[in-house]
Short mmCIF file of C-alpha atoms in Angstrom, two decimals:
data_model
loop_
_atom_site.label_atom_id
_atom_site.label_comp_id
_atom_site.label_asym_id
_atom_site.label_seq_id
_atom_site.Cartn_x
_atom_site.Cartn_y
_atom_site.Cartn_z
CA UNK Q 1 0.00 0.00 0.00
CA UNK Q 2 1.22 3.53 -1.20
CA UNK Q 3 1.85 6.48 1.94
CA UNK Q 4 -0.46 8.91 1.72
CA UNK Q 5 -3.82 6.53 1.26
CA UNK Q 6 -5.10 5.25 4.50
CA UNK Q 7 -8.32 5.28 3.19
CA UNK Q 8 -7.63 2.58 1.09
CA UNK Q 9 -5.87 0.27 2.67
CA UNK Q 10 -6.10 -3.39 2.31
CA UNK Q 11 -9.04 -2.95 -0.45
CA UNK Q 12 -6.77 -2.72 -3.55
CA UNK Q 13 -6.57 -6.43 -4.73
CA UNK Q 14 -8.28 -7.55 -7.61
CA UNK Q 15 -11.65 -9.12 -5.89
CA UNK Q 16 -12.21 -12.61 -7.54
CA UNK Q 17 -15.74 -12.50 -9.32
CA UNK Q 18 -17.60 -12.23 -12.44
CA UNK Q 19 -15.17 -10.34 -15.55
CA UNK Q 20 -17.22 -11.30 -18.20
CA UNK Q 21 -16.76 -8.18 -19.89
CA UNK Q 22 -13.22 -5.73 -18.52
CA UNK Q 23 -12.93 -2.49 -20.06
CA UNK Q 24 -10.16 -2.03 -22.10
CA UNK Q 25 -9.78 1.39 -21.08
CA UNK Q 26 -11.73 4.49 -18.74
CA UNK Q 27 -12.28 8.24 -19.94
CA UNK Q 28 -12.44 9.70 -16.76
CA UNK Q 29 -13.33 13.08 -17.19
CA UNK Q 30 -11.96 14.47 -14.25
CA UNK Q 31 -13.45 17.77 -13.83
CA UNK Q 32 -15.33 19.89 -16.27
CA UNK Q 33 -13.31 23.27 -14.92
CA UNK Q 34 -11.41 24.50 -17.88
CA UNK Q 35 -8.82 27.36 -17.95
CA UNK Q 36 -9.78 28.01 -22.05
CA UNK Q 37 -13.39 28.24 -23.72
CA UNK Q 38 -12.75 26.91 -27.00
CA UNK Q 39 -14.96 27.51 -29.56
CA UNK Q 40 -15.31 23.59 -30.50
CA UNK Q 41 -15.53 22.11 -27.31
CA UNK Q 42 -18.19 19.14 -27.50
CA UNK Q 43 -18.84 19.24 -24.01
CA UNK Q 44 -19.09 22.74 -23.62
CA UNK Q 45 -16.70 22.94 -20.63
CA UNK Q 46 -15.97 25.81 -18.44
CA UNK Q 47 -17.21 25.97 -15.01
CA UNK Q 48 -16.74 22.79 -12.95
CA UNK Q 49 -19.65 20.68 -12.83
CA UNK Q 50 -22.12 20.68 -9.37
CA UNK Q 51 -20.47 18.17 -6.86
CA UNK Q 52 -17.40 16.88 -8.60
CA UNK Q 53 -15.89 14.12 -6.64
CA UNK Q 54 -13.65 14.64 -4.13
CA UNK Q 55 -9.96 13.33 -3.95
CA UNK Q 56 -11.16 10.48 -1.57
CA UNK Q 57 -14.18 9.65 -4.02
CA UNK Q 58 -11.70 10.13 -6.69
CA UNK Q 59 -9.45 7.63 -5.46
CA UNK Q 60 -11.63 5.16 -4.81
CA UNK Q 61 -13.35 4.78 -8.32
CA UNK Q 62 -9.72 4.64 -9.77
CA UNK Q 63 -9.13 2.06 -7.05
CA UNK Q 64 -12.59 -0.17 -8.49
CA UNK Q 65 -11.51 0.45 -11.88
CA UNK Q 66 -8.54 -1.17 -11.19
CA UNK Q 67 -10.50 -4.38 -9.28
CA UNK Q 68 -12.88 -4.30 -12.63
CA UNK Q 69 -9.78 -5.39 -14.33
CA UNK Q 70 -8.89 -2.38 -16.65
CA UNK Q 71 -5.68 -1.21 -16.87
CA UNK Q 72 -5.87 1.67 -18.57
CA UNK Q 73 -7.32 5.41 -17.97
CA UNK Q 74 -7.29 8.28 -19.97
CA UNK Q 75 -7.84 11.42 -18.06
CA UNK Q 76 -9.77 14.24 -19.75
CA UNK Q 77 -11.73 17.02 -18.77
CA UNK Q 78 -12.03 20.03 -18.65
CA UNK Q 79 -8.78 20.51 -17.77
CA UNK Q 80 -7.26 18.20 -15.67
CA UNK Q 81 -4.46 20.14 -14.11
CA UNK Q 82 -7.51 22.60 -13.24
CA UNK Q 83 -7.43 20.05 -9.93
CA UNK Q 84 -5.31 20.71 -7.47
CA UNK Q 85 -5.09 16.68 -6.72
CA UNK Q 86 -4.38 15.93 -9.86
CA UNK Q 87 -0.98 14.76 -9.72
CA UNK Q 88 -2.23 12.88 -7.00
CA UNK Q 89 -4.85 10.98 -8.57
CA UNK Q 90 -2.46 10.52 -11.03
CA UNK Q 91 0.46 9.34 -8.93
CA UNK Q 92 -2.51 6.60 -7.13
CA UNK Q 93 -3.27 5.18 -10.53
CA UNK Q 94 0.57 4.34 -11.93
CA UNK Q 95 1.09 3.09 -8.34
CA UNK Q 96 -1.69 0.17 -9.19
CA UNK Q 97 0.04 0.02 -12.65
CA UNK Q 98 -2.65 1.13 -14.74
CA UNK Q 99 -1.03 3.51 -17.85
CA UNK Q 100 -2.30 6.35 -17.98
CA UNK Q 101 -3.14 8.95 -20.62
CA UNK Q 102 -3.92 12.53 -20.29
CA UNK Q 103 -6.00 14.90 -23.01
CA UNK Q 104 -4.98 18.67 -21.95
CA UNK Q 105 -4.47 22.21 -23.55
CA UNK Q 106 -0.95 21.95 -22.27
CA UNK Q 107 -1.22 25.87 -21.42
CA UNK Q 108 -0.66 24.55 -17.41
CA UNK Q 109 2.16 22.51 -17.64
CA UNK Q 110 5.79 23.60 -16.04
CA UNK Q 111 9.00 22.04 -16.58
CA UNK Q 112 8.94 20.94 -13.48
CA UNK Q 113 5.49 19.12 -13.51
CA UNK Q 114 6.53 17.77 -17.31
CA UNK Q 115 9.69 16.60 -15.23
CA UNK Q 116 7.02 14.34 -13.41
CA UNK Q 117 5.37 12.96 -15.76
CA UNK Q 118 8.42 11.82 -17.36
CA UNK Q 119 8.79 9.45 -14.12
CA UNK Q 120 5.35 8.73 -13.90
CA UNK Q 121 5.76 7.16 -17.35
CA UNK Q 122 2.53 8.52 -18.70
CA UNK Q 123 1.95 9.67 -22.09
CA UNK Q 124 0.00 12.65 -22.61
CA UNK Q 125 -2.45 14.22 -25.77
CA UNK Q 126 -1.94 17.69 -26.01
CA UNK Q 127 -4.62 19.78 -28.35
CA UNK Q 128 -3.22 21.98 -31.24
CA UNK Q 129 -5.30 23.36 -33.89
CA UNK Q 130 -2.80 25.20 -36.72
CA UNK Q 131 0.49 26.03 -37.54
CA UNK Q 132 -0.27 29.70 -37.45
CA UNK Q 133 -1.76 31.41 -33.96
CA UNK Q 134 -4.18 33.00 -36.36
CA UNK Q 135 -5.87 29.71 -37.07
CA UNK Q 136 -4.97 28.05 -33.26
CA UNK Q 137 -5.98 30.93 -31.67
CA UNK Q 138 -9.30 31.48 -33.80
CA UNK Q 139 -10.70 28.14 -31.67
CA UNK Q 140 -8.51 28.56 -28.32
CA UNK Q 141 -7.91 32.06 -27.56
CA UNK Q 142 -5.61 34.25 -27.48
CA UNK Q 143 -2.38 33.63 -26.06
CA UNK Q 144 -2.69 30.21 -26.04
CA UNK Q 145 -0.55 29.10 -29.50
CA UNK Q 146 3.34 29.71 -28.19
CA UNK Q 147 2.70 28.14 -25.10
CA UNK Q 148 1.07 25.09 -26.44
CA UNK Q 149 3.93 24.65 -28.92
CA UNK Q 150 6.46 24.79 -26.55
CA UNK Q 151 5.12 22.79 -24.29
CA UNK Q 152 5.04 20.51 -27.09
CA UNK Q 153 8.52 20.73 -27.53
CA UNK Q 154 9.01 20.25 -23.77
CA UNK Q 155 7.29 16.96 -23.61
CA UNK Q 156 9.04 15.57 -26.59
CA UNK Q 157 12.37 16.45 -25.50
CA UNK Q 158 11.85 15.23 -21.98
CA UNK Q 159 11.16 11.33 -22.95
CA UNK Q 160 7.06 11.98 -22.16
CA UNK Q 161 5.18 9.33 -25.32
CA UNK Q 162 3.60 12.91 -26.52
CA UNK Q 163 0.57 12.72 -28.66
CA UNK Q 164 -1.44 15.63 -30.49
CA UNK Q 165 -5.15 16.33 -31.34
CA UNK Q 166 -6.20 18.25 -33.95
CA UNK Q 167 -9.51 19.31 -35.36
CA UNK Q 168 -9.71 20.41 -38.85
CA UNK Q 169 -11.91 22.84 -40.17
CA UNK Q 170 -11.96 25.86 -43.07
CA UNK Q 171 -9.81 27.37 -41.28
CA UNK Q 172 -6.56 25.38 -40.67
CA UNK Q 173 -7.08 22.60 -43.49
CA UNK Q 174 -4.59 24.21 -45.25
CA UNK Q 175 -2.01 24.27 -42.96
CA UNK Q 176 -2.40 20.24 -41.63
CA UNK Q 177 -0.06 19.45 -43.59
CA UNK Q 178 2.73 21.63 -42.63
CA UNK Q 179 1.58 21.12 -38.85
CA UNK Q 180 2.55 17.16 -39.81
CA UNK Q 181 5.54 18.32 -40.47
CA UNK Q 182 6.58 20.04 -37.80
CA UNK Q 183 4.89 17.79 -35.07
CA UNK Q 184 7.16 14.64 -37.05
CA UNK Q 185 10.54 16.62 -36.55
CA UNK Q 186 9.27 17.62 -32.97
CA UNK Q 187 9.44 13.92 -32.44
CA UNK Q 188 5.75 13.96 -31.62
CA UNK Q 189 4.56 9.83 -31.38
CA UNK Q 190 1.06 10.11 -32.64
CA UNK Q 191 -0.46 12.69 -34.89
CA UNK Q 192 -4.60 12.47 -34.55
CA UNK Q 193 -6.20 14.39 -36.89
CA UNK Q 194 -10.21 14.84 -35.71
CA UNK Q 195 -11.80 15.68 -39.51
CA UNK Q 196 -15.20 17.26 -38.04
CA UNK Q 197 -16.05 19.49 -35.64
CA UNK Q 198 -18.85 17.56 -33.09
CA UNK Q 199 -22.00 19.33 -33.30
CA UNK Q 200 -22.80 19.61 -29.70
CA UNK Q 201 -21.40 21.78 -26.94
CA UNK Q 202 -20.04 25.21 -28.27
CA UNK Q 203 -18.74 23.16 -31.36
CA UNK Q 204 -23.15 23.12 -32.21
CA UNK Q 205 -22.27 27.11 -32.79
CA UNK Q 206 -19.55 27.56 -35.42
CA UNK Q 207 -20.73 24.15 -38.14
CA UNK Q 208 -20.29 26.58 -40.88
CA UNK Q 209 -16.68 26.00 -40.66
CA UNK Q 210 -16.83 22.21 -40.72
CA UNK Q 211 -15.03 20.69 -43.83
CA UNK Q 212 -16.91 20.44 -46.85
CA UNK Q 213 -17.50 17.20 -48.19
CA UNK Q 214 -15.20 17.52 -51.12
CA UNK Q 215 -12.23 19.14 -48.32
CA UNK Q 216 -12.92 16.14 -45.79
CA UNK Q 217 -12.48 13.70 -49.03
CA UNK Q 218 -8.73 15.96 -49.43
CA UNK Q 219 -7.89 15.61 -46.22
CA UNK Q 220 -8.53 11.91 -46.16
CA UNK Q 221 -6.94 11.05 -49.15
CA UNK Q 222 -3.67 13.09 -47.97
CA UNK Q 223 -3.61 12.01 -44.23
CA UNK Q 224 -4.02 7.66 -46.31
CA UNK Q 225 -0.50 8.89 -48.26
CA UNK Q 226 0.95 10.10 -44.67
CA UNK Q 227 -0.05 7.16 -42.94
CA UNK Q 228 1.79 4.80 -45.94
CA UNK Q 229 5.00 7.70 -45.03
CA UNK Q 230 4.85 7.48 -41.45
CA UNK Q 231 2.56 4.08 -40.43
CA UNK Q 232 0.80 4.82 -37.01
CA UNK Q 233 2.37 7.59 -36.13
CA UNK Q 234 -0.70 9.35 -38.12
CA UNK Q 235 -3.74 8.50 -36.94
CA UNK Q 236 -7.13 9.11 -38.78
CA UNK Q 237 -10.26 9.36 -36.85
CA UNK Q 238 -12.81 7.91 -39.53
CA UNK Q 239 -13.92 4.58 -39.34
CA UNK Q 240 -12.30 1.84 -41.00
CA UNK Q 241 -15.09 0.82 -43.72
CA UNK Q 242 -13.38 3.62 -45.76
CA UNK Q 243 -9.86 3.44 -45.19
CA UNK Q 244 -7.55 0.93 -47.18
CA UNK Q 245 -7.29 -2.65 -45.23
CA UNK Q 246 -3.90 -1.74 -44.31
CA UNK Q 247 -4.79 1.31 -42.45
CA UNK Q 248 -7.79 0.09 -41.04
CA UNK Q 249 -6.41 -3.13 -39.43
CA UNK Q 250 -3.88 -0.39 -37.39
CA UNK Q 251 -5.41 2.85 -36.49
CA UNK Q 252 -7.08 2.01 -33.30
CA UNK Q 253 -10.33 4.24 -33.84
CA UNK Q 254 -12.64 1.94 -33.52
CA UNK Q 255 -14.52 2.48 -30.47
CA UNK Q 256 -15.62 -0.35 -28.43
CA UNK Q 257 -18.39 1.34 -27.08
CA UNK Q 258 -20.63 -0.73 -24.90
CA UNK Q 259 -18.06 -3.27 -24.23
CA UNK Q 260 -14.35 -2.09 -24.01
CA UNK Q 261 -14.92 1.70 -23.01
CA UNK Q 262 -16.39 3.27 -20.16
CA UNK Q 263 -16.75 6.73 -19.19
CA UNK Q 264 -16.61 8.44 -16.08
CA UNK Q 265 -17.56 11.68 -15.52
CA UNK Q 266 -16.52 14.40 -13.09
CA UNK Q 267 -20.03 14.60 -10.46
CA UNK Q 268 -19.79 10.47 -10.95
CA UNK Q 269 -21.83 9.81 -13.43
CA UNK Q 270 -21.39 6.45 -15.56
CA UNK Q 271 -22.10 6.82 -19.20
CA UNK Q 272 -20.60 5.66 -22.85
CA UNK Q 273 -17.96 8.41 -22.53
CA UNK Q 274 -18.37 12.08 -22.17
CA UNK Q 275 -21.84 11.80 -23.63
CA UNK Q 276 -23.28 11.77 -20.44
CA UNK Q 277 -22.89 15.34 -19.94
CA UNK Q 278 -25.09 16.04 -23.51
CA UNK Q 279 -28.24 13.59 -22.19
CA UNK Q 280 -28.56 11.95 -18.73
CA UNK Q 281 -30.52 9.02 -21.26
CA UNK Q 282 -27.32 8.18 -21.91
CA UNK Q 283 -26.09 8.12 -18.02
CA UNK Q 284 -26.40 4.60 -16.36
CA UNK Q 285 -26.12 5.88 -12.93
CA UNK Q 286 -23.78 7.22 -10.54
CA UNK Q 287 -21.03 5.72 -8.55
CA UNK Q 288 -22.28 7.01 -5.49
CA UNK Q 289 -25.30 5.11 -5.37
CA UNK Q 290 -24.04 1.68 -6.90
CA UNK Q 291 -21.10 0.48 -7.90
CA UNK Q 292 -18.90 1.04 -10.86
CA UNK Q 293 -18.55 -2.48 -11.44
CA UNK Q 294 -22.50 -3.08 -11.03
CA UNK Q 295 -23.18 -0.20 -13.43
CA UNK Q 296 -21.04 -1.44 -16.23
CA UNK Q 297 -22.43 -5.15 -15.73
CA UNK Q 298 -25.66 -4.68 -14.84
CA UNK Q 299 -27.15 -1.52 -15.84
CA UNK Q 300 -30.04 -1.39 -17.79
CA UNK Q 301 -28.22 1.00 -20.07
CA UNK Q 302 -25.36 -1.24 -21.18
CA UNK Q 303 -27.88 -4.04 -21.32
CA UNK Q 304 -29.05 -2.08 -23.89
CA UNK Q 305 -26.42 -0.42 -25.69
CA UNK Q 306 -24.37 -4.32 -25.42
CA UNK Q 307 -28.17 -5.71 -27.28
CA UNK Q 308 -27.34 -3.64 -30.31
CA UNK Q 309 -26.60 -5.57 -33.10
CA UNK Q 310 -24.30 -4.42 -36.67
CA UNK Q 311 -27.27 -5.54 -38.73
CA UNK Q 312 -29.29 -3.12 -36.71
CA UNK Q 313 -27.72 -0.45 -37.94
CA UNK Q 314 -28.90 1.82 -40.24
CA UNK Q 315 -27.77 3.42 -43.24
CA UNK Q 316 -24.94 2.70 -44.90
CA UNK Q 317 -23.27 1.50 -41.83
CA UNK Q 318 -26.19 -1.66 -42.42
CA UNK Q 319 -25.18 -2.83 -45.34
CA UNK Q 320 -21.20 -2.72 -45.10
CA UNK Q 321 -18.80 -5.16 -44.54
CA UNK Q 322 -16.83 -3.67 -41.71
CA UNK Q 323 -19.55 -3.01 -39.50
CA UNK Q 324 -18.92 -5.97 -37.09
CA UNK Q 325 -15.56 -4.55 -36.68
CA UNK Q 326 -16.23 -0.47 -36.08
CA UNK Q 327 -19.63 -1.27 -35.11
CA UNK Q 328 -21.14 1.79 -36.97
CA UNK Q 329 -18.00 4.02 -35.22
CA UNK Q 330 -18.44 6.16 -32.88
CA UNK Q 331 -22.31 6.24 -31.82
CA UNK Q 332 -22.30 9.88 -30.19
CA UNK Q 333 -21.51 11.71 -33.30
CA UNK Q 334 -24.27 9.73 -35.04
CA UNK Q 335 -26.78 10.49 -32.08
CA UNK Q 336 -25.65 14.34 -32.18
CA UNK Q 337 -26.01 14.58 -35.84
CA UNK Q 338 -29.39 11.88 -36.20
CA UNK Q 339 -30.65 11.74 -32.72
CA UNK Q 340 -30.85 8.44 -33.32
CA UNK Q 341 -27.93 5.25 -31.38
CA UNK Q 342 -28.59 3.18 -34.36
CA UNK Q 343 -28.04 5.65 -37.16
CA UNK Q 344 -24.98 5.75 -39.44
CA UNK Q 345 -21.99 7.32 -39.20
CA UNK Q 346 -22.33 10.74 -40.78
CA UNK Q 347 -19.09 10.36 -42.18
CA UNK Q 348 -19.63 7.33 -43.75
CA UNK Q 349 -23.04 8.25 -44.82
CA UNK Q 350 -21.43 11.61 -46.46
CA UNK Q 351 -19.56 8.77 -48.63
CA UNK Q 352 -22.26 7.54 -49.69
CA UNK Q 353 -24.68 10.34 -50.16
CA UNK Q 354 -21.52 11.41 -52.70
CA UNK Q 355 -21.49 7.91 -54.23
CA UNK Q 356 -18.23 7.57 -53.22
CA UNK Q 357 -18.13 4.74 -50.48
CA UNK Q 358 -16.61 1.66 -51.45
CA UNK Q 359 -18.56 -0.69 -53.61
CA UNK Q 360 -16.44 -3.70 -52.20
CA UNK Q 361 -17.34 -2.97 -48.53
CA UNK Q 362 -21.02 -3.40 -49.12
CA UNK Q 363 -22.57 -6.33 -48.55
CA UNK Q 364 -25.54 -5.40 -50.88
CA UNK Q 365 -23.97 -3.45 -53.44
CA UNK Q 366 -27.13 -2.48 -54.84
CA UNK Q 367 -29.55 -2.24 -52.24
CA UNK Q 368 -30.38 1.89 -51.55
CA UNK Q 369 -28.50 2.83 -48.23
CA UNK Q 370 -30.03 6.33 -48.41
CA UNK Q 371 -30.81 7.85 -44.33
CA UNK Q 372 -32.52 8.78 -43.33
#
């Protein structure tokens, strides 16, 4: 047992039971206190949410998560250096040896705290949007580009695994490929490039500058030639049943909602991922009333969600090939576009709308796929 946790003493072994189904990995989103307001945020975060768990409550859920079996988190927010117990909670979960990931601005970290996280052995996702502060700064503020490069820089140099997230609009499309550049002779690991802003949150204000359909189908084709260049360090978040085999079978986007990822939110609140702070239908309860491992086991919720079949599925996402694999990709940005869990990806569907989805991923080449 770790100093500095008497509260949970001798209650951190794995408790023998039912593991039918282990996460494969946590979003704990763990506070919704941000230090920026960008324009895109999909979860609209700011001020911290009412009743946020404490350190002690904080602990303990990363504790059950750990006797659930996963061994993996990835801490998001908000902000997570917004908490002052941050490093804390973060020290507590590499001392059970789950790795750990954290999604931040990067605006908040010091040498000296980047210096920590090079012993904690975490790797950590920091958010740029352009190689220019005109087009960074247009979704993050101002003030904010420098600082997030050279933190950048800092992590890199310092040993950290350092990822980066970007989202592409009108506004920076232009530049993604230069900002490839630069992040590969930074000596950045991953490269994710997000193709469409969410449309919930703020990001449900400024849709007029999502890609166009005939920019997205640019940007995909370009960030497919990277990917051959630099294989997984470029990562493409669209599902797989349009990406080459070769790509698909190694960039990791397909969410395993329902059955390999679990979200936890900041008040406690159990839910797909973030999406519980967009609908409490999509929350399956709260940690503070029942158990994390009796909500992702038992709930009604991810008895339904897990009853979802691929053939279910509507749309295009129906009728192709791939869809036991992504499983229709990431069901939030189909319910925010659709209102509807069983609805296509829009992505995909844009493919197909454009008759431009692969013929040789459908399964019924010539049945109509039109949604809705």
């Amino acid at each position: 047992m770790k100093e500095g946790f008497p509260f949970l003493e001798n209650k951190s072994e794995v408790r023998k039971g039912r593991r039918e189904i282990i996460p494969t990995y946590v979003y704990f989103y763990i506070t919704h206190k941000c230090n920026l307001r960008c324009k895109h945020c999909w979860i609209g975060a700011g001020l911290p949410s009412q009743d946020e768990l404490s350190t002690k409550e904080a602990m303990i859920a990363i504790r059950d998560i750990y006797q659930l079996g996963c061994r993996f988190i990835k801490f998001t927010g908000g902000e997570p250096f917004m908490r002052p117990d941050f490093m804390d909670l973060l020290k507590y979960t590499r001392s059970l040896g789950i790795d750990a990931t954290i999604e931040t601005n990067g605006i908040l970290l010091t040498p000296e705290i980047i210096n920590e996280l090079s012993r904690l052995d975490v790797s950590v996702a920091v958010s740029i949007d352009g190689i220019t502060r005109r087009s960074h700064e247009f979704l993050r503020g101002p003030g904010t580009f420098d600082r997030t490069l050279r933190v950048i820089e800092n992590l890199a140099r310092s040993g950290v695994n350092t990822q980066t997230i970007t989202v592409a609009n009108e506004v920076n499309r232009n530049e993604i490929p230069l900002l490839i550049e630069k992040l590969l002779k930074m000596d950045v690991n991953i490269i994710k490039i997000n193709p469409q802003i969410l449309p919930s949150g703020r990001g449900a204000d400024i849709l007029d500058i999502n890609l166009s359909y005939v920019h997205l189908r640019q940007l995909v084709d370009f960030l497919i030639k990277k990917y051959y260049e630099f294989p997984r360090r470029i990562l493409i978040d669209i599902p797989c049943g349009i990406l080459p085999i070769q790509i698909a079978r190694h960039t990791l986007n397909n969410c395993p909602w329902g059955y390999g990822v679990l979200g936890l939110l900041s008040n406690g609140d159990v839910s797909l991922c973030g999406s519980g702070y967009l609908s409490k239908t999509l929350v399956a309860g709260n940690i503070r009333k029942v158990s994390i491992e009796e909500l992702w086991l038992e709930s009604d919720f991810f008895r339904r969600i897990r009853a979802i079949k691929p053939k279910q599925l509507k749309g295009v996402c129906g009728n192709c090939l791939a869809n036991k694999i992504c499983r229709g990709g990431c069901r939030i940005y189909a319910y925010e576009v659709y209102s509807d869990l069983l609805a296509p990806h829009p992505i995909c569907q844009m493919y197909w709308d454009h008759d431009e989805f692969p013929r040789h991923r459908l399964r019924y080449p010539n049945v109509d796929a039109t949604y809705p």
